[in-house]
Amino acid sequence: MSETTAERTAGTDAPASSDGAGPTDADGGADSTAGRGETSSPADSRARWRRPIPDEADEDEHDDARVLVITGLSHKNERHYGPLADVAGETTLVCLEPERAIDDAEYVQVPEIGPRLLRVLLLFFVALYEGYRNEYDAVASISLLPYGLYALALKAVYGYPAHLGIIGIDLDHHARQWYGAGPRWAFRQFDAISVPGSAHARELVRMGVPEERIEILTNAIDVDTYHPIPADIDAEYDFVWLGRFSAEKDPILFVRALAQLEADGRDFQAAMVGTGSDRTAVIDEIAARGLEDRIDLPGWVDDPLSYYRRSDAFVLTSRRDALPLAMLEAMASGLAPIVPRVGSVPDVVTDGENGIVVPDRTPAAFARAMARCLDDPGYRADLADAAPAVRDEFEMDEASEDWRRILSTLAG
């Protein structure tokens, strides 16, 4: 499976509740959702966290901006930083891997010596030297540990405004551990923090991050690749589940929901695409439920699009998640999404309009939602027809405009 499948879900876990509910920061930050984050409906949640697009003068200013990026996520660099390179004057990536997927960027690579852990440590010193050797207007990072901390160190040494792109583990794990006061303090030191959706923004506000520093960064999809196919093509699968086989993605919940469907006498076929530490447990659960003939397990695949195009509905069962790229790509491909109310998913999926939002994360609740798609093909088709509208909001150009806002925030 390529980065556009199970990898896209790795490290993107987010607050388990739809409003990003998490611990109130005892060392700073009120429990408030007022201001830009206040919202009345899922449809406009992300929009309320976006400032107006900068005027022409600001765009000219960004054309001269020199941004230093610290990254170890080579397989995600093009998607994360390609839109930045489109709007910044100069983008330089200090990175671990030799991949150079962004044509408009410069690369400074850590020497290929020793194990990865050693090279991750060396990354800091290479970035520190690059910050000394050349002058930059800002330093950007995604993931607090370690890249965000490296960015803060360069801010402390050189005075560069620092950006952090939040991934789920930052909020859902690090900020909740016994050492959580440290990450929560660190969040407040960044000049700009980008998040995929409103749930994460509201949680940062509760942790004391000023609203004016928080920006949405679109989790962009390739709209040229992911688009609906003709409706007259028969689907092979009623449901497709795609992601990492791990506890937070809860693939076993999907199996148990399908078992409930079969117990209710419904006919279906499903595919579970991906792999991970829980794969053996999933296989055992399928066998225990007698669903071997109902569920295909292709494992890691290079082309998830082929499964989207052979399926009617996409099912997400995560205990926690951010704004999964797999879900966005499935919707862009014309699949009706069946999803829990986790992370920023409700920013995109409106129950009964472009998908089904399951009220409870139980096999019975998911089975009811899936049964409705089986029993009422017209209803499922209506949801599927509405789902591809996500292509307009999540294309690469939107991510570029978000980076313009981030650069404006960094510029003060």
mmCIF file of C-alpha atoms in Angstrom:
data_model
loop_
_atom_site.group_PDB
_atom_site.id
_atom_site.type_symbol
_atom_site.label_atom_id
_atom_site.label_comp_id
_atom_site.label_asym_id
_atom_site.label_seq_id
_atom_site.Cartn_x
_atom_site.Cartn_y
_atom_site.Cartn_z
ATOM 1 C CA MET A 1 0.000 0.000 0.000
ATOM 2 C CA SER A 2 1.373 3.405 -0.878
ATOM 3 C CA GLU A 3 1.417 6.478 1.380
ATOM 4 C CA THR A 4 -2.010 7.294 0.042
ATOM 5 C CA THR A 5 -3.499 4.290 1.857
ATOM 6 C CA ALA A 6 -2.633 3.047 5.325
ATOM 7 C CA GLU A 7 0.233 5.524 5.795
ATOM 8 C CA ARG A 8 -2.172 8.410 5.481
ATOM 9 C CA THR A 9 -3.886 7.285 8.634
ATOM 10 C CA ALA A 10 -0.733 6.749 10.636
ATOM 11 C CA GLY A 11 -0.035 9.487 13.118
ATOM 12 C CA THR A 12 -3.232 11.350 12.444
ATOM 13 C CA ASP A 13 -5.169 10.404 15.521
ATOM 14 C CA ALA A 14 -7.131 13.217 17.050
ATOM 15 C CA PRO A 15 -9.561 14.013 19.819
ATOM 16 C CA ALA A 16 -12.113 11.271 20.206
ATOM 17 C CA SER A 17 -15.088 13.567 20.538
ATOM 18 C CA SER A 18 -16.505 15.752 17.835
ATOM 19 C CA ASP A 19 -15.714 18.950 19.642
ATOM 20 C CA GLY A 20 -12.167 17.955 20.429
ATOM 21 C CA ALA A 21 -12.972 17.550 24.098
ATOM 22 C CA GLY A 22 -9.824 16.971 26.055
ATOM 23 C CA PRO A 23 -8.187 17.963 29.288
ATOM 24 C CA THR A 24 -8.344 21.628 30.177
ATOM 25 C CA ASP A 25 -4.791 22.876 30.536
ATOM 26 C CA ALA A 26 -4.191 23.454 34.199
ATOM 27 C CA ASP A 27 -1.114 25.550 33.424
ATOM 28 C CA GLY A 28 -2.917 28.007 31.198
ATOM 29 C CA GLY A 29 -5.932 28.316 28.940
ATOM 30 C CA ALA A 30 -9.629 28.634 29.529
ATOM 31 C CA ASP A 31 -12.202 26.109 28.449
ATOM 32 C CA SER A 32 -13.724 28.270 25.754
ATOM 33 C CA THR A 33 -14.947 27.847 22.211
ATOM 34 C CA ALA A 34 -15.841 31.449 21.559
ATOM 35 C CA GLY A 35 -14.518 33.620 18.774
ATOM 36 C CA ARG A 36 -13.407 32.214 15.434
ATOM 37 C CA GLY A 37 -13.985 28.654 16.609
ATOM 38 C CA GLU A 38 -17.637 29.211 17.498
ATOM 39 C CA THR A 39 -19.839 27.380 15.027
ATOM 40 C CA SER A 40 -23.471 26.599 14.500
ATOM 41 C CA SER A 41 -23.257 23.803 11.962
ATOM 42 C CA PRO A 42 -20.700 21.281 10.672
ATOM 43 C CA ALA A 43 -20.778 22.794 7.199
ATOM 44 C CA ASP A 44 -19.092 26.043 8.196
ATOM 45 C CA SER A 45 -16.811 24.803 11.005
ATOM 46 C CA ARG A 46 -13.592 24.996 8.986
ATOM 47 C CA ALA A 47 -14.556 28.263 7.292
ATOM 48 C CA ARG A 48 -14.984 30.026 10.641
ATOM 49 C CA TRP A 49 -11.336 29.362 11.450
ATOM 50 C CA ARG A 50 -10.085 30.895 8.215
ATOM 51 C CA ARG A 51 -9.082 34.514 7.895
ATOM 52 C CA PRO A 52 -9.795 36.416 4.674
ATOM 53 C CA ILE A 53 -7.391 35.537 1.878
ATOM 54 C CA PRO A 54 -4.529 38.051 1.894
ATOM 55 C CA ASP A 55 -4.709 40.953 -0.536
ATOM 56 C CA GLU A 56 -2.336 41.409 -3.478
ATOM 57 C CA ALA A 57 0.240 43.265 -1.426
ATOM 58 C CA ASP A 58 0.466 40.382 1.031
ATOM 59 C CA GLU A 59 0.801 37.891 -1.806
ATOM 60 C CA ASP A 60 3.769 39.856 -3.137
ATOM 61 C CA GLU A 61 5.286 39.732 0.333
ATOM 62 C CA HIS A 62 4.925 35.938 0.435
ATOM 63 C CA ASP A 63 6.603 35.694 -2.970
ATOM 64 C CA ASP A 64 9.792 36.860 -1.228
ATOM 65 C CA ALA A 65 9.413 34.738 1.917
ATOM 66 C CA ARG A 66 12.217 32.287 2.634
ATOM 67 C CA VAL A 67 10.986 29.308 4.652
ATOM 68 C CA LEU A 68 13.127 26.625 6.260
ATOM 69 C CA VAL A 69 11.316 23.298 6.707
ATOM 70 C CA ILE A 70 12.504 20.649 9.174
ATOM 71 C CA THR A 71 11.112 17.244 8.238
ATOM 72 C CA GLY A 72 11.709 13.545 8.575
ATOM 73 C CA LEU A 73 8.478 12.567 6.801
ATOM 74 C CA SER A 74 9.924 12.091 3.321
ATOM 75 C CA HIS A 75 6.961 10.156 1.923
ATOM 76 C CA LYS A 76 4.605 13.000 2.887
ATOM 77 C CA ASN A 77 6.734 15.991 1.954
ATOM 78 C CA GLU A 78 5.136 16.607 -1.429
ATOM 79 C CA ARG A 79 1.602 16.650 -0.024
ATOM 80 C CA HIS A 80 2.509 18.654 3.073
ATOM 81 C CA TYR A 81 5.005 21.143 1.686
ATOM 82 C CA GLY A 82 4.391 21.220 -2.068
ATOM 83 C CA PRO A 83 1.592 23.789 -1.598
ATOM 84 C CA LEU A 84 3.959 25.855 0.585
ATOM 85 C CA ALA A 85 6.583 25.864 -2.158
ATOM 86 C CA ASP A 86 3.921 27.109 -4.573
ATOM 87 C CA VAL A 87 3.399 30.334 -2.603
ATOM 88 C CA ALA A 88 6.674 31.010 -0.767
ATOM 89 C CA GLY A 89 9.579 32.735 -2.433
ATOM 90 C CA GLU A 90 12.034 30.031 -1.414
ATOM 91 C CA THR A 91 11.424 26.761 0.416
ATOM 92 C CA THR A 92 14.347 24.755 1.790
ATOM 93 C CA LEU A 93 13.762 21.316 3.288
ATOM 94 C CA VAL A 94 16.231 19.921 5.801
ATOM 95 C CA CYS A 95 15.370 16.238 5.526
ATOM 96 C CA LEU A 96 16.461 12.672 6.156
ATOM 97 C CA GLU A 97 15.777 11.056 2.801
ATOM 98 C CA PRO A 98 17.143 11.768 -0.687
ATOM 99 C CA GLU A 99 13.673 12.089 -2.245
ATOM 100 C CA ARG A 100 13.237 15.401 -4.024
ATOM 101 C CA ALA A 101 9.599 15.362 -5.026
ATOM 102 C CA ILE A 102 9.015 19.137 -4.828
ATOM 103 C CA ASP A 103 10.442 20.790 -7.916
ATOM 104 C CA ASP A 104 10.402 24.329 -6.523
ATOM 105 C CA ALA A 105 12.199 23.461 -3.271
ATOM 106 C CA GLU A 106 15.827 23.268 -2.209
ATOM 107 C CA TYR A 107 17.016 20.283 -0.182
ATOM 108 C CA VAL A 108 19.603 19.875 2.556
ATOM 109 C CA GLN A 109 20.005 16.210 3.437
ATOM 110 C CA VAL A 110 21.308 14.669 6.627
ATOM 111 C CA PRO A 111 24.319 12.405 5.912
ATOM 112 C CA GLU A 112 23.265 8.784 5.432
ATOM 113 C CA ILE A 113 25.117 7.344 8.401
ATOM 114 C CA GLY A 114 24.007 5.105 11.228
ATOM 115 C CA PRO A 115 20.479 4.107 12.236
ATOM 116 C CA ARG A 116 17.467 6.341 11.697
ATOM 117 C CA LEU A 117 17.393 7.470 15.329
ATOM 118 C CA LEU A 118 20.911 8.858 15.005
ATOM 119 C CA ARG A 119 19.985 10.636 11.789
ATOM 120 C CA VAL A 120 16.892 12.152 13.417
ATOM 121 C CA LEU A 121 19.197 13.608 16.084
ATOM 122 C CA LEU A 122 21.639 14.829 13.431
ATOM 123 C CA LEU A 123 18.714 16.498 11.665
ATOM 124 C CA PHE A 124 18.628 19.118 14.409
ATOM 125 C CA PHE A 125 22.282 20.060 13.994
ATOM 126 C CA VAL A 126 22.008 20.164 10.204
ATOM 127 C CA ALA A 127 18.967 22.454 10.542
ATOM 128 C CA LEU A 128 20.787 24.589 13.111
ATOM 129 C CA TYR A 129 23.730 25.029 10.766
ATOM 130 C CA GLU A 130 21.464 25.767 7.796
ATOM 131 C CA GLY A 131 19.714 28.428 9.864
ATOM 132 C CA TYR A 132 23.112 29.955 10.615
ATOM 133 C CA ARG A 133 24.447 29.639 7.060
ATOM 134 C CA ASN A 134 21.435 31.285 5.405
ATOM 135 C CA GLU A 135 18.842 33.776 6.558
ATOM 136 C CA TYR A 136 15.173 32.761 6.662
ATOM 137 C CA ASP A 137 11.877 34.480 7.347
ATOM 138 C CA ALA A 138 10.277 31.491 9.106
ATOM 139 C CA VAL A 139 10.793 27.870 10.077
ATOM 140 C CA ALA A 140 8.054 25.278 9.474
ATOM 141 C CA SER A 141 7.474 21.822 10.924
ATOM 142 C CA ILE A 142 4.843 19.114 11.234
ATOM 143 C CA SER A 143 4.683 16.960 14.409
ATOM 144 C CA LEU A 144 5.845 18.365 17.725
ATOM 145 C CA LEU A 145 8.263 15.556 18.562
ATOM 146 C CA PRO A 146 10.885 16.073 17.418
ATOM 147 C CA TYR A 147 10.472 18.429 14.450
ATOM 148 C CA GLY A 148 8.397 21.079 16.193
ATOM 149 C CA LEU A 149 10.843 21.225 19.093
ATOM 150 C CA TYR A 150 13.676 21.654 16.599
ATOM 151 C CA ALA A 151 11.755 24.559 15.047
ATOM 152 C CA LEU A 152 11.327 26.186 18.462
ATOM 153 C CA ALA A 153 15.060 25.823 19.070
ATOM 154 C CA LEU A 154 15.802 27.688 15.835
ATOM 155 C CA LYS A 155 13.325 30.355 16.898
ATOM 156 C CA ALA A 156 15.185 30.729 20.188
ATOM 157 C CA VAL A 157 18.612 30.910 18.513
ATOM 158 C CA TYR A 158 17.870 32.956 15.396
ATOM 159 C CA GLY A 159 14.526 34.586 16.124
ATOM 160 C CA TYR A 160 12.761 32.913 13.193
ATOM 161 C CA PRO A 161 8.956 32.795 13.595
ATOM 162 C CA ALA A 162 8.044 29.126 14.071
ATOM 163 C CA HIS A 163 5.178 27.062 12.647
ATOM 164 C CA LEU A 164 3.867 23.715 13.852
ATOM 165 C CA GLY A 165 1.520 21.503 11.890
ATOM 166 C CA ILE A 166 -0.429 19.467 14.430
ATOM 167 C CA ILE A 167 -0.805 15.734 13.941
ATOM 168 C CA GLY A 168 -3.131 13.730 16.127
ATOM 169 C CA ILE A 169 -0.529 12.200 18.387
ATOM 170 C CA ASP A 170 0.489 15.705 19.494
ATOM 171 C CA LEU A 171 -2.922 16.375 21.050
ATOM 172 C CA ASP A 172 -4.281 12.918 21.665
ATOM 173 C CA HIS A 173 -1.196 11.373 23.220
ATOM 174 C CA HIS A 174 1.615 13.733 24.169
ATOM 175 C CA ALA A 175 -0.638 16.461 25.585
ATOM 176 C CA ARG A 176 -2.459 13.886 27.752
ATOM 177 C CA GLN A 177 0.522 12.058 29.231
ATOM 178 C CA TRP A 178 2.118 12.681 32.622
ATOM 179 C CA TYR A 179 4.509 15.042 30.838
ATOM 180 C CA GLY A 180 1.613 16.762 29.023
ATOM 181 C CA ALA A 181 2.284 20.179 30.567
ATOM 182 C CA GLY A 182 5.466 20.316 28.485
ATOM 183 C CA PRO A 183 3.794 19.830 25.083
ATOM 184 C CA ARG A 184 0.953 22.170 26.056
ATOM 185 C CA TRP A 185 3.497 24.837 26.982
ATOM 186 C CA ALA A 186 5.327 24.221 23.696
ATOM 187 C CA PHE A 187 2.147 24.717 21.651
ATOM 188 C CA ARG A 188 1.837 28.211 23.086
ATOM 189 C CA GLN A 189 5.341 29.165 21.931
ATOM 190 C CA PHE A 190 4.660 28.780 18.209
ATOM 191 C CA ASP A 191 3.838 31.844 16.142
ATOM 192 C CA ALA A 192 1.445 29.804 13.979
ATOM 193 C CA ILE A 193 -0.148 26.386 14.446
ATOM 194 C CA SER A 194 -2.023 24.652 11.649
ATOM 195 C CA VAL A 195 -4.683 21.995 12.183
ATOM 196 C CA PRO A 196 -6.848 19.944 9.795
ATOM 197 C CA GLY A 197 -10.172 20.922 11.334
ATOM 198 C CA SER A 198 -12.173 22.784 13.934
ATOM 199 C CA ALA A 199 -12.054 20.136 16.684
ATOM 200 C CA HIS A 200 -8.291 20.477 16.936
ATOM 201 C CA ALA A 201 -8.508 24.265 16.827
ATOM 202 C CA ARG A 202 -10.932 24.352 19.741
ATOM 203 C CA GLU A 203 -8.770 22.002 21.770
ATOM 204 C CA LEU A 204 -5.741 24.230 21.240
ATOM 205 C CA VAL A 205 -7.770 27.219 22.457
ATOM 206 C CA ARG A 206 -8.607 25.255 25.612
ATOM 207 C CA MET A 207 -4.871 24.697 26.051
ATOM 208 C CA GLY A 208 -4.218 28.421 25.962
ATOM 209 C CA VAL A 209 -3.070 28.905 22.364
ATOM 210 C CA PRO A 210 -4.262 32.331 21.131
ATOM 211 C CA GLU A 211 -6.913 31.985 18.439
ATOM 212 C CA GLU A 212 -5.114 34.378 16.121
ATOM 213 C CA ARG A 213 -2.215 31.925 15.850
ATOM 214 C CA ILE A 214 -4.372 28.973 14.751
ATOM 215 C CA GLU A 215 -4.947 28.266 11.063
ATOM 216 C CA ILE A 216 -6.633 25.491 9.102
ATOM 217 C CA LEU A 217 -4.327 23.577 6.743
ATOM 218 C CA THR A 218 -6.218 21.579 4.134
ATOM 219 C CA ASN A 219 -5.513 17.848 4.045
ATOM 220 C CA ALA A 220 -5.362 18.035 0.260
ATOM 221 C CA ILE A 221 -6.326 15.282 -2.164
ATOM 222 C CA ASP A 222 -5.441 14.723 -5.812
ATOM 223 C CA VAL A 223 -8.727 15.634 -7.468
ATOM 224 C CA ASP A 224 -7.431 14.545 -10.871
ATOM 225 C CA THR A 225 -7.101 11.006 -9.542
ATOM 226 C CA TYR A 226 -10.004 10.789 -7.115
ATOM 227 C CA HIS A 227 -13.265 11.524 -8.894
ATOM 228 C CA PRO A 228 -16.593 9.720 -9.366
ATOM 229 C CA ILE A 229 -16.969 6.978 -11.928
ATOM 230 C CA PRO A 230 -20.068 6.337 -14.064
ATOM 231 C CA ALA A 231 -23.004 5.197 -11.949
ATOM 232 C CA ASP A 232 -23.801 2.276 -14.247
ATOM 233 C CA ILE A 233 -20.700 0.342 -13.146
ATOM 234 C CA ASP A 234 -21.695 -2.406 -10.711
ATOM 235 C CA ALA A 235 -19.800 -2.453 -7.429
ATOM 236 C CA GLU A 236 -18.083 -5.602 -6.225
ATOM 237 C CA TYR A 237 -18.210 -4.549 -2.575
ATOM 238 C CA ASP A 238 -21.015 -3.025 -0.576
ATOM 239 C CA PHE A 239 -18.533 -1.693 1.976
ATOM 240 C CA VAL A 240 -14.825 -0.948 2.033
ATOM 241 C CA TRP A 241 -12.732 -0.298 5.141
ATOM 242 C CA LEU A 242 -9.237 1.089 4.562
ATOM 243 C CA GLY A 243 -6.469 1.934 6.978
ATOM 244 C CA ARG A 244 -3.999 0.657 9.520
ATOM 245 C CA PHE A 245 -5.018 -2.460 11.423
ATOM 246 C CA SER A 246 -4.475 -1.049 14.909
ATOM 247 C CA ALA A 247 -6.438 -0.465 18.085
ATOM 248 C CA GLU A 248 -7.192 3.221 17.461
ATOM 249 C CA LYS A 249 -8.617 2.442 14.000
ATOM 250 C CA ASP A 250 -10.705 -0.392 15.506
ATOM 251 C CA PRO A 251 -11.021 -2.724 12.497
ATOM 252 C CA ILE A 252 -12.608 -5.368 14.715
ATOM 253 C CA LEU A 253 -15.607 -3.069 15.209
ATOM 254 C CA PHE A 254 -16.148 -3.227 11.445
ATOM 255 C CA VAL A 255 -16.052 -7.038 11.513
ATOM 256 C CA ARG A 256 -18.549 -7.171 14.379
ATOM 257 C CA ALA A 257 -20.899 -4.770 12.610
ATOM 258 C CA LEU A 258 -20.800 -7.011 9.541
ATOM 259 C CA ALA A 259 -21.506 -10.010 11.754
ATOM 260 C CA GLN A 260 -24.612 -8.198 13.007
ATOM 261 C CA LEU A 261 -25.688 -7.578 9.411
ATOM 262 C CA GLU A 262 -25.375 -11.257 8.602
ATOM 263 C CA ALA A 263 -27.233 -12.229 11.769
ATOM 264 C CA ASP A 264 -30.046 -9.970 10.566
ATOM 265 C CA GLY A 265 -30.174 -11.920 7.313
ATOM 266 C CA ARG A 266 -28.637 -9.375 4.942
ATOM 267 C CA ASP A 267 -26.461 -10.228 1.977
ATOM 268 C CA PHE A 268 -23.253 -8.221 1.446
ATOM 269 C CA GLN A 269 -19.601 -8.261 0.413
ATOM 270 C CA ALA A 270 -16.884 -6.196 2.053
ATOM 271 C CA ALA A 271 -13.174 -5.500 1.740
ATOM 272 C CA MET A 272 -10.719 -4.536 4.463
ATOM 273 C CA VAL A 273 -7.687 -2.930 2.840
ATOM 274 C CA GLY A 274 -4.522 -2.471 4.874
ATOM 275 C CA THR A 275 -2.283 -4.152 7.372
ATOM 276 C CA GLY A 276 -0.871 -3.590 10.828
ATOM 277 C CA SER A 277 -0.305 -5.024 14.268
ATOM 278 C CA ASP A 278 -3.936 -6.144 14.688
ATOM 279 C CA ARG A 279 -4.147 -8.056 11.412
ATOM 280 C CA THR A 280 -3.967 -11.473 13.102
ATOM 281 C CA ALA A 281 -6.681 -10.462 15.560
ATOM 282 C CA VAL A 282 -8.864 -9.326 12.651
ATOM 283 C CA ILE A 283 -8.367 -12.621 10.821
ATOM 284 C CA ASP A 284 -9.246 -14.530 13.991
ATOM 285 C CA GLU A 285 -12.378 -12.404 14.512
ATOM 286 C CA ILE A 286 -13.508 -12.983 10.929
ATOM 287 C CA ALA A 287 -13.053 -16.731 11.374
ATOM 288 C CA ALA A 288 -14.857 -16.739 14.716
ATOM 289 C CA ARG A 289 -17.810 -14.952 13.107
ATOM 290 C CA GLY A 290 -17.810 -17.220 10.058
ATOM 291 C CA LEU A 291 -17.351 -14.304 7.660
ATOM 292 C CA GLU A 292 -14.493 -15.648 5.544
ATOM 293 C CA ASP A 293 -16.685 -15.641 2.430
ATOM 294 C CA ARG A 294 -18.003 -12.160 3.165
ATOM 295 C CA ILE A 295 -14.807 -10.172 3.759
ATOM 296 C CA ASP A 296 -11.787 -9.899 1.470
ATOM 297 C CA LEU A 297 -8.407 -9.056 3.020
ATOM 298 C CA PRO A 298 -6.097 -7.927 0.206
ATOM 299 C CA GLY A 299 -3.552 -6.519 2.650
ATOM 300 C CA TRP A 300 -1.266 -3.683 1.626
ATOM 301 C CA VAL A 301 -2.121 -2.448 -1.864
ATOM 302 C CA ASP A 302 -0.462 0.136 -4.067
ATOM 303 C CA ASP A 303 -3.667 1.442 -5.588
ATOM 304 C CA PRO A 304 -6.540 2.098 -3.158
ATOM 305 C CA LEU A 305 -8.435 3.765 -5.993
ATOM 306 C CA SER A 306 -9.218 0.360 -7.463
ATOM 307 C CA TYR A 307 -11.092 -0.540 -4.256
ATOM 308 C CA TYR A 308 -12.914 2.774 -4.082
ATOM 309 C CA ARG A 309 -14.138 2.230 -7.615
ATOM 310 C CA ARG A 310 -15.388 -1.246 -6.791
ATOM 311 C CA SER A 311 -17.292 -0.232 -3.659
ATOM 312 C CA ASP A 312 -20.546 1.500 -2.747
ATOM 313 C CA ALA A 313 -19.745 2.852 0.716
ATOM 314 C CA PHE A 314 -16.695 3.677 2.815
ATOM 315 C CA VAL A 315 -16.746 2.828 6.523
ATOM 316 C CA LEU A 316 -14.587 4.496 9.174
ATOM 317 C CA THR A 317 -14.600 2.937 12.650
ATOM 318 C CA SER A 318 -11.803 4.849 14.395
ATOM 319 C CA ARG A 319 -11.834 5.432 18.131
ATOM 320 C CA ARG A 320 -9.993 8.655 17.377
ATOM 321 C CA ASP A 321 -8.884 10.268 14.156
ATOM 322 C CA ALA A 322 -8.115 13.663 12.684
ATOM 323 C CA LEU A 323 -9.510 14.153 9.205
ATOM 324 C CA PRO A 324 -8.556 10.941 7.391
ATOM 325 C CA LEU A 325 -7.252 11.325 3.865
ATOM 326 C CA ALA A 326 -8.700 7.904 3.035
ATOM 327 C CA MET A 327 -12.193 9.162 3.868
ATOM 328 C CA LEU A 328 -11.738 12.300 1.757
ATOM 329 C CA GLU A 329 -10.445 10.308 -1.202
ATOM 330 C CA ALA A 330 -13.294 7.816 -0.915
ATOM 331 C CA MET A 331 -15.853 10.623 -0.867
ATOM 332 C CA ALA A 332 -14.155 12.316 -3.819
ATOM 333 C CA SER A 333 -14.452 8.998 -5.653
ATOM 334 C CA GLY A 334 -18.207 8.914 -5.082
ATOM 335 C CA LEU A 335 -18.575 6.617 -2.068
ATOM 336 C CA ALA A 336 -21.108 7.265 0.663
ATOM 337 C CA PRO A 337 -19.198 7.570 3.968
ATOM 338 C CA ILE A 338 -20.372 5.883 7.158
ATOM 339 C CA VAL A 339 -18.395 7.474 9.976
ATOM 340 C CA PRO A 340 -18.280 8.018 13.745
ATOM 341 C CA ARG A 341 -18.329 11.463 15.330
ATOM 342 C CA VAL A 342 -14.577 11.728 15.944
ATOM 343 C CA GLY A 343 -12.014 14.471 15.470
ATOM 344 C CA SER A 344 -12.854 16.896 12.690
ATOM 345 C CA VAL A 345 -14.817 14.355 10.643
ATOM 346 C CA PRO A 346 -18.101 16.240 11.351
ATOM 347 C CA ASP A 347 -16.559 19.279 9.633
ATOM 348 C CA VAL A 348 -16.950 17.345 6.386
ATOM 349 C CA VAL A 349 -19.672 14.719 6.788
ATOM 350 C CA THR A 350 -23.173 15.998 7.507
ATOM 351 C CA ASP A 351 -25.543 13.225 8.539
ATOM 352 C CA GLY A 352 -28.194 12.527 5.925
ATOM 353 C CA GLU A 353 -26.703 14.949 3.403
ATOM 354 C CA ASN A 354 -23.386 13.545 2.189
ATOM 355 C CA GLY A 355 -22.976 10.583 4.515
ATOM 356 C CA ILE A 356 -24.109 8.852 7.677
ATOM 357 C CA VAL A 357 -22.709 9.929 11.042
ATOM 358 C CA VAL A 358 -23.102 7.019 13.439
ATOM 359 C CA PRO A 359 -24.181 8.295 16.874
ATOM 360 C CA ASP A 360 -22.560 5.495 18.875
ATOM 361 C CA ARG A 361 -19.412 3.513 18.228
ATOM 362 C CA THR A 362 -21.079 0.127 18.664
ATOM 363 C CA PRO A 363 -21.490 -2.798 16.261
ATOM 364 C CA ALA A 364 -25.270 -2.390 16.424
ATOM 365 C CA ALA A 365 -25.148 1.310 15.512
ATOM 366 C CA PHE A 366 -22.812 0.728 12.580
ATOM 367 C CA ALA A 367 -24.888 -2.246 11.458
ATOM 368 C CA ARG A 368 -28.025 -0.078 11.398
ATOM 369 C CA ALA A 369 -26.301 2.544 9.257
ATOM 370 C CA MET A 370 -24.916 -0.063 6.884
ATOM 371 C CA ALA A 371 -28.271 -1.837 6.710
ATOM 372 C CA ARG A 372 -29.933 1.374 5.598
ATOM 373 C CA CYS A 373 -27.509 1.594 2.680
ATOM 374 C CA LEU A 374 -28.329 -1.985 1.724
ATOM 375 C CA ASP A 375 -32.092 -1.631 2.181
ATOM 376 C CA ASP A 376 -32.437 1.742 0.474
ATOM 377 C CA PRO A 377 -30.084 1.958 -2.538
ATOM 378 C CA GLY A 378 -31.655 5.255 -3.557
ATOM 379 C CA TYR A 379 -30.740 6.836 -0.231
ATOM 380 C CA ARG A 380 -27.182 5.540 -0.482
ATOM 381 C CA ALA A 381 -26.963 6.832 -4.057
ATOM 382 C CA ASP A 382 -28.101 10.293 -2.947
ATOM 383 C CA LEU A 383 -25.359 10.373 -0.314
ATOM 384 C CA ALA A 384 -22.821 9.166 -2.854
ATOM 385 C CA ASP A 385 -23.881 11.851 -5.323
ATOM 386 C CA ALA A 386 -23.310 14.549 -2.701
ATOM 387 C CA ALA A 387 -20.014 13.202 -1.340
ATOM 388 C CA PRO A 388 -17.703 14.298 -4.210
ATOM 389 C CA ALA A 389 -18.332 17.959 -3.378
ATOM 390 C CA VAL A 390 -15.367 17.576 -1.005
ATOM 391 C CA ARG A 391 -13.175 17.858 -4.093
ATOM 392 C CA ASP A 392 -13.819 21.609 -4.178
ATOM 393 C CA GLU A 393 -12.694 22.214 -0.594
ATOM 394 C CA PHE A 394 -9.787 19.777 -0.421
ATOM 395 C CA GLU A 395 -7.878 20.322 -3.652
ATOM 396 C CA MET A 396 -4.209 21.337 -3.646
ATOM 397 C CA ASP A 397 -5.000 24.970 -4.471
ATOM 398 C CA GLU A 398 -6.889 25.234 -1.177
ATOM 399 C CA ALA A 399 -3.801 24.048 0.690
ATOM 400 C CA SER A 400 -1.741 26.719 -1.075
ATOM 401 C CA GLU A 401 -4.185 29.413 0.056
ATOM 402 C CA ASP A 402 -3.983 28.039 3.590
ATOM 403 C CA TRP A 403 -0.203 28.367 3.479
ATOM 404 C CA ARG A 404 -0.660 32.005 2.449
ATOM 405 C CA ARG A 405 -2.659 32.537 5.635
ATOM 406 C CA ILE A 406 -0.039 30.728 7.691
ATOM 407 C CA LEU A 407 2.745 32.871 6.233
ATOM 408 C CA SER A 408 0.706 35.986 7.045
ATOM 409 C CA THR A 409 0.304 34.804 10.628
ATOM 410 C CA LEU A 410 4.037 34.100 10.883
ATOM 411 C CA ALA A 411 4.807 37.559 9.515
ATOM 412 C CA GLY A 412 2.724 39.056 12.319
#
